[in-house]
C-alpha positions as CSV (number, residue, x, y, z in Angstrom):
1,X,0.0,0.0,0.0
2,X,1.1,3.3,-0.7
3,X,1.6,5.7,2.4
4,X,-0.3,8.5,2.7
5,X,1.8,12.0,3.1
6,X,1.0,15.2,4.2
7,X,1.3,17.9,1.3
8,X,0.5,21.3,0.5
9,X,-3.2,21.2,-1.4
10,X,-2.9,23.2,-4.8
11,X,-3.5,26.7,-4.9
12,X,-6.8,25.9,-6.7
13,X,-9.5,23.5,-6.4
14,X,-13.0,23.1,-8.2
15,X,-14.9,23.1,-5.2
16,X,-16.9,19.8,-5.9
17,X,-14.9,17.8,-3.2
18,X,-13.7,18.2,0.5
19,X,-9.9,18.7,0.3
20,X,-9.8,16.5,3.7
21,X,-10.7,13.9,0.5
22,X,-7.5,14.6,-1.5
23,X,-5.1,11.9,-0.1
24,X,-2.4,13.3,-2.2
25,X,-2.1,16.1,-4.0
26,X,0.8,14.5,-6.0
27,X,1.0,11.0,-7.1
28,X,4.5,8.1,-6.7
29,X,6.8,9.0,-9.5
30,X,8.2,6.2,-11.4
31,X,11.8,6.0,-11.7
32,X,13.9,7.3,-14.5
33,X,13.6,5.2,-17.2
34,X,10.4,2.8,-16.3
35,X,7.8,4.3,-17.9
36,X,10.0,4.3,-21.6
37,X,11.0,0.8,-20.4
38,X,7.5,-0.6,-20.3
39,X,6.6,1.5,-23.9
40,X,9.1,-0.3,-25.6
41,X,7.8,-3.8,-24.9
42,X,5.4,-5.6,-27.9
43,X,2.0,-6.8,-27.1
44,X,2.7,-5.5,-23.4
45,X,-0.3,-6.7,-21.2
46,X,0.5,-10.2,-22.4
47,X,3.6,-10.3,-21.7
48,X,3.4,-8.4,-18.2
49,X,0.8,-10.5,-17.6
50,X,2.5,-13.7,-18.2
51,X,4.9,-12.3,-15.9
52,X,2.8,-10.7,-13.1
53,X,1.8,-15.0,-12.6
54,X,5.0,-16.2,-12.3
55,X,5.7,-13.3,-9.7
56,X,2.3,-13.7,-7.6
57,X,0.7,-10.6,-8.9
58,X,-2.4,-10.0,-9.3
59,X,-3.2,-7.3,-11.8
60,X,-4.5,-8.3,-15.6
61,X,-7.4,-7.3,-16.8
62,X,-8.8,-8.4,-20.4
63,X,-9.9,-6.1,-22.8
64,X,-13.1,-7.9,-23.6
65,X,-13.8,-6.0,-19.7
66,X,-12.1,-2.7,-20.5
67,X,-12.9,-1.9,-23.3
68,X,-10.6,0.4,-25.0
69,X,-12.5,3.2,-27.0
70,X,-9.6,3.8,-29.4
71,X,-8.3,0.7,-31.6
72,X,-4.8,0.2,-31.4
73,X,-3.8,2.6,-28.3
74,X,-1.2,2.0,-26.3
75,X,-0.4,3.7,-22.9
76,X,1.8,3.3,-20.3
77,X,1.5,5.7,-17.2
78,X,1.2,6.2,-13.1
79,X,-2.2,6.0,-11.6
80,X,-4.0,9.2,-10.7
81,X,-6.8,7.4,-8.7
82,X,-10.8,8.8,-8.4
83,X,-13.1,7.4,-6.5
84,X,-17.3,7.7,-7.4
85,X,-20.6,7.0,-5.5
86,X,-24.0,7.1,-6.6
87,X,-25.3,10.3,-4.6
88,X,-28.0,9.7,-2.1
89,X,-30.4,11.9,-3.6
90,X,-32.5,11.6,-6.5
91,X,-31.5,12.5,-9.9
92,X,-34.6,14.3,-10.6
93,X,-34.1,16.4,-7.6
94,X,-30.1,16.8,-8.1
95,X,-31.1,17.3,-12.0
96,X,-33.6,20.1,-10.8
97,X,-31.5,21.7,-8.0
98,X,-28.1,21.1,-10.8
99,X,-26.8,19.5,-7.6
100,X,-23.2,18.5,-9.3
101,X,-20.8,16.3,-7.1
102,X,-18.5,14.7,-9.9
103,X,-15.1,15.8,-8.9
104,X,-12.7,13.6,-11.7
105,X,-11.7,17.1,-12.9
106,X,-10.4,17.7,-10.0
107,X,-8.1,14.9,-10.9
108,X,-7.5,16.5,-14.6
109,X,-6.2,19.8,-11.9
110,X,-3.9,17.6,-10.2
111,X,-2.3,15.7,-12.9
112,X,1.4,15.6,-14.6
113,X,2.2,14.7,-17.8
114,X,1.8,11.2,-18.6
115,X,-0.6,10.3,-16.1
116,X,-3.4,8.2,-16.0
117,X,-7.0,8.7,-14.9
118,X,-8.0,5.3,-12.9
119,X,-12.0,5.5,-11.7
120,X,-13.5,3.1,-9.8
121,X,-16.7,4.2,-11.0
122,X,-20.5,3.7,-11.5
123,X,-21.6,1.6,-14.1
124,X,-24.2,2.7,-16.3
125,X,-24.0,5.9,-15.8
126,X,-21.1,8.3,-17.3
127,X,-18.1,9.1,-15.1
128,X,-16.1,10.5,-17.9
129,X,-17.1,12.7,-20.8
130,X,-15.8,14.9,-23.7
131,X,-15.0,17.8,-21.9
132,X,-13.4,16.0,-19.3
133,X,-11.3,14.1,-22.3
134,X,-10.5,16.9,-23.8
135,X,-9.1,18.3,-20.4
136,X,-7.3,15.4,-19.4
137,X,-5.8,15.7,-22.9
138,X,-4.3,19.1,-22.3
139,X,-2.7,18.6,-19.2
140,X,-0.9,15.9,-20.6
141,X,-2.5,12.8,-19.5
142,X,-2.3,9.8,-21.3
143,X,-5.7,8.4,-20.9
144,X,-8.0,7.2,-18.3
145,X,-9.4,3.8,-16.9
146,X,-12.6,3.5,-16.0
147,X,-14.6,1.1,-14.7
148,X,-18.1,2.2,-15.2
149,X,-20.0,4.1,-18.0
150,X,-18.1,6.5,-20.3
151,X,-19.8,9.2,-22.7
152,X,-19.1,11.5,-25.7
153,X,-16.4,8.7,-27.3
154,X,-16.5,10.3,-30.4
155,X,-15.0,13.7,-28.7
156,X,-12.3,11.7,-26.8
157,X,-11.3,10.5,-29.8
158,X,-11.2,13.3,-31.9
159,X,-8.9,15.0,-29.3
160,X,-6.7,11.6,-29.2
161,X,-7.6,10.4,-25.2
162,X,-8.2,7.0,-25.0
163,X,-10.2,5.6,-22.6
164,X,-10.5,2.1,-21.3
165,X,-13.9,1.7,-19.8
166,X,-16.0,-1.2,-19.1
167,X,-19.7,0.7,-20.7
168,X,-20.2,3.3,-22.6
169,X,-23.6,5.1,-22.3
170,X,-25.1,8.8,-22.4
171,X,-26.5,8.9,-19.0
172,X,-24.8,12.2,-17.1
173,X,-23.0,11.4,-14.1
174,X,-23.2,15.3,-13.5
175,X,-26.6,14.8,-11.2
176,X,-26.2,10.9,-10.1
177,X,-22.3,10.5,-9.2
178,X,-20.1,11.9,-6.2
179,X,-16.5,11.6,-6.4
180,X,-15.5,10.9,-2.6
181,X,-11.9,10.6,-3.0
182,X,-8.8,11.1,-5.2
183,X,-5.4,9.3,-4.8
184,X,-6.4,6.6,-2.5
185,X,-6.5,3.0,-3.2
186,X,-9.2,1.6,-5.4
187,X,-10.2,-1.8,-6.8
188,X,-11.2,-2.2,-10.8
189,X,-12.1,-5.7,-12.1
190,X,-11.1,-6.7,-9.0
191,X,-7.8,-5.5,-8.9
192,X,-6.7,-2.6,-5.8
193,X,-4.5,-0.2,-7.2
194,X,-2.6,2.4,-5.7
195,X,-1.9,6.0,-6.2
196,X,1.5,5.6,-8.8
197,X,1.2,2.2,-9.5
198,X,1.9,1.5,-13.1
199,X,-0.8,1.0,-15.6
200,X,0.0,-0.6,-19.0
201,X,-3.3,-0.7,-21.9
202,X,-3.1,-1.9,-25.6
203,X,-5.5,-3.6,-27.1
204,X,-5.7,-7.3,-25.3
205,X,-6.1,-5.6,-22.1
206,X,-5.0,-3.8,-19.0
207,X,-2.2,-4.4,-16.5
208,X,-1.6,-2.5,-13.1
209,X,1.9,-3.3,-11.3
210,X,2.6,-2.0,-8.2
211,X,4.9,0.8,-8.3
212,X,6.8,-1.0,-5.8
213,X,7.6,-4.2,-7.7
214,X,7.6,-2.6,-11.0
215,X,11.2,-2.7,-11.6
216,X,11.1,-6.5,-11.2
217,X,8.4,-6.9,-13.3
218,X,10.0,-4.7,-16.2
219,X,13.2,-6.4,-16.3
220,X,11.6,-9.8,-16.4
221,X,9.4,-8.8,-19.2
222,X,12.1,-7.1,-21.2
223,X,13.7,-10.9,-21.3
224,X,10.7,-12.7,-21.6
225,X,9.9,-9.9,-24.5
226,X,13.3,-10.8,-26.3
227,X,13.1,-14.7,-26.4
228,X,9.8,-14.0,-28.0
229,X,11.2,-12.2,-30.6
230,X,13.9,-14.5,-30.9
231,X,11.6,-17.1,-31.4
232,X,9.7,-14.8,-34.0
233,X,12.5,-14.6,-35.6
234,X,13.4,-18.1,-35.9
235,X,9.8,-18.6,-37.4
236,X,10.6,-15.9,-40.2
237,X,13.7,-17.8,-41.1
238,X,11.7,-21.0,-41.7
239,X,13.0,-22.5,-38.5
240,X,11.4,-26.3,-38.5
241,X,8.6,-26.3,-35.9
242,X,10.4,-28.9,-33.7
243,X,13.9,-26.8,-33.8
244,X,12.0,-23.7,-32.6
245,X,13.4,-22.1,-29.5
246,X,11.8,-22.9,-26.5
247,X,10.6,-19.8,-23.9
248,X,11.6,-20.1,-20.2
C-alpha cells in the first residue's frame, strides 16, 4: 500500500470535493527510465501478464472487460486514482437543484504529464465525458481507466484520449455521481490499485503493477519480450517447428 503523506493542497481546487478527500495532492513518480521501459515492450499486457503470474501478482485485466475506445492505443502511465458513488439523492431532484458532485476534474487539476485517470466508478451511468477528455488531454495525460459508463467517445477520440472503460452510455453522471476521493487506493475488475502504480493498456487488455515491484516486473518482461522475438524470428527464417526455440 502506498503511504499516505501530508502535502500542500494546490493553490486551486474546483470546489466539488472536500480537500480533507485529496489523499495526495501529487502521485508516486516512477523512476527514470520505467515508464519508456514498459513503452518499448510488444503486445505488453500479455507479456506483463505472463509475468505478473509467475511473480504472484495479481493485476491483468482483459480487454473484452475494459474496453478500450480507441483501436490500437497504447499507454503506459502512473495512476492518478478517483473514486465515485452514486449520490444519495434523486436525480430528478439533483437534476432540478443542478446539484453537481462529480469531482474527476479535479483529478485533470492535479495531474502531470503522462498520467493516467483510474476511476472506480459507477456503471451505467457516465463518469467521464468529452470535456473532461478533452481536459485530461491538455494537461498531458495519457488516458483514463474506468470502470463504469463513459460518454461522448467520439470527442475523446477526436482530441486523441483513449479511454479504457467497461460501458459506454449517455446517461450524465453530472446529477447521479459523487466523487469521494482522489489518490487513495481503489479496486477495478477486481484489482486494488494504488496512487503511482503503473498502468500498461493496448489492445488485449490492462495491467496494473505495483509501483513497488515494478522494476522486477519490467526487467523480467524485457527478457521474456526478447526470447519472443527470438523465437519470431526463428519462425521468419523457416525455423522447423520442432527446432523452434523454446521460452523459459
Amino acid at each position: 500500500m502506498t503511504p499516505v503523506v501530508a502535502v500542500d493542497l494546490p493553490p486551486k481546487l474546483t470546489g466539488k470535493i472536500a480537500p480533507d478527500r485529496i489523499l495526495m495532492t501529487r502521485t508516486p513518480r516512477p523512476p527514470h527510465g520505467l515508464v519508456e521501459g514498459f513503452k518499448s515492450i510488444v503486445d505488453a499486457s500479455s507479456v506483463i501478464s505472463d509475468i505478473m503470474d509467475e511473480m504472484g501478482i495479481t493485476g491483468a485485466t482483459g480487454a473484452s472487460v475494459l474496453k478500450p475506445t480507441i483501436a490500437g492505443s497504447t499507454m503506459v502511465g502512473p495512476a492518478l486514482t478517483v473514486r465515485n458513488i452514486v449520490q444519495r439523492e434523486h436525480v430528478y431532484e439533483t437534476a432540478r437543484g443542478h446539484v453537481n458532485r462529480m469531482a474527476e476534474f479535479e483529478a485533470h487539476n492535479l495531474a502531470l504529464p503522462g498520467d493516467v485517470v483510474v476511476i472506480d466508478g459507477v456503471a451505467g451511468i457516465s463518469n467521464m465525458g468529452g470535456i473532461s477528455a478533452q481536459t485530461g488531454k491538455r494537461q498531458g495525460e495519457v488516458g483514463a481507466i474506468v470502470q463504469g459508463g463513459v460518454r461522448d467517445v467520439g470527442h475523446s477520440r477526436r482530441v486523441g484520449y483513449p479511454i479504457w472503460a467497461t460501458e459506454i452510455t449517455p446517461v450524465t453522471g453530472k446529477w447521479r455521481i459523487e466523487t469521494i476521493e482522489i489518490n487513495g487506493d481503489i479496486q477495478i475488475a477486481g484489482v486494488r490499485v494504488s496512487p503511482g502504480d503503473i498502468v500498461v493498456a493496448d489492445e488485449t487488455g490492462v495491467c496494473f503493477i505495483p509501483l513497488e515491484r515494478a522494476p522486477e516486473v519490467l526487467a523480467r518482461a524485457l527478457e521474456k519480450a526478447s526470447s519472443e522475438t527470438r523465437k519470431c524470428d526463428a519462425i521468419d527464417a523457416g525455423v522447423s517447428v520442432a527446432d523452434l526455440p523454446t521460452n523459459a
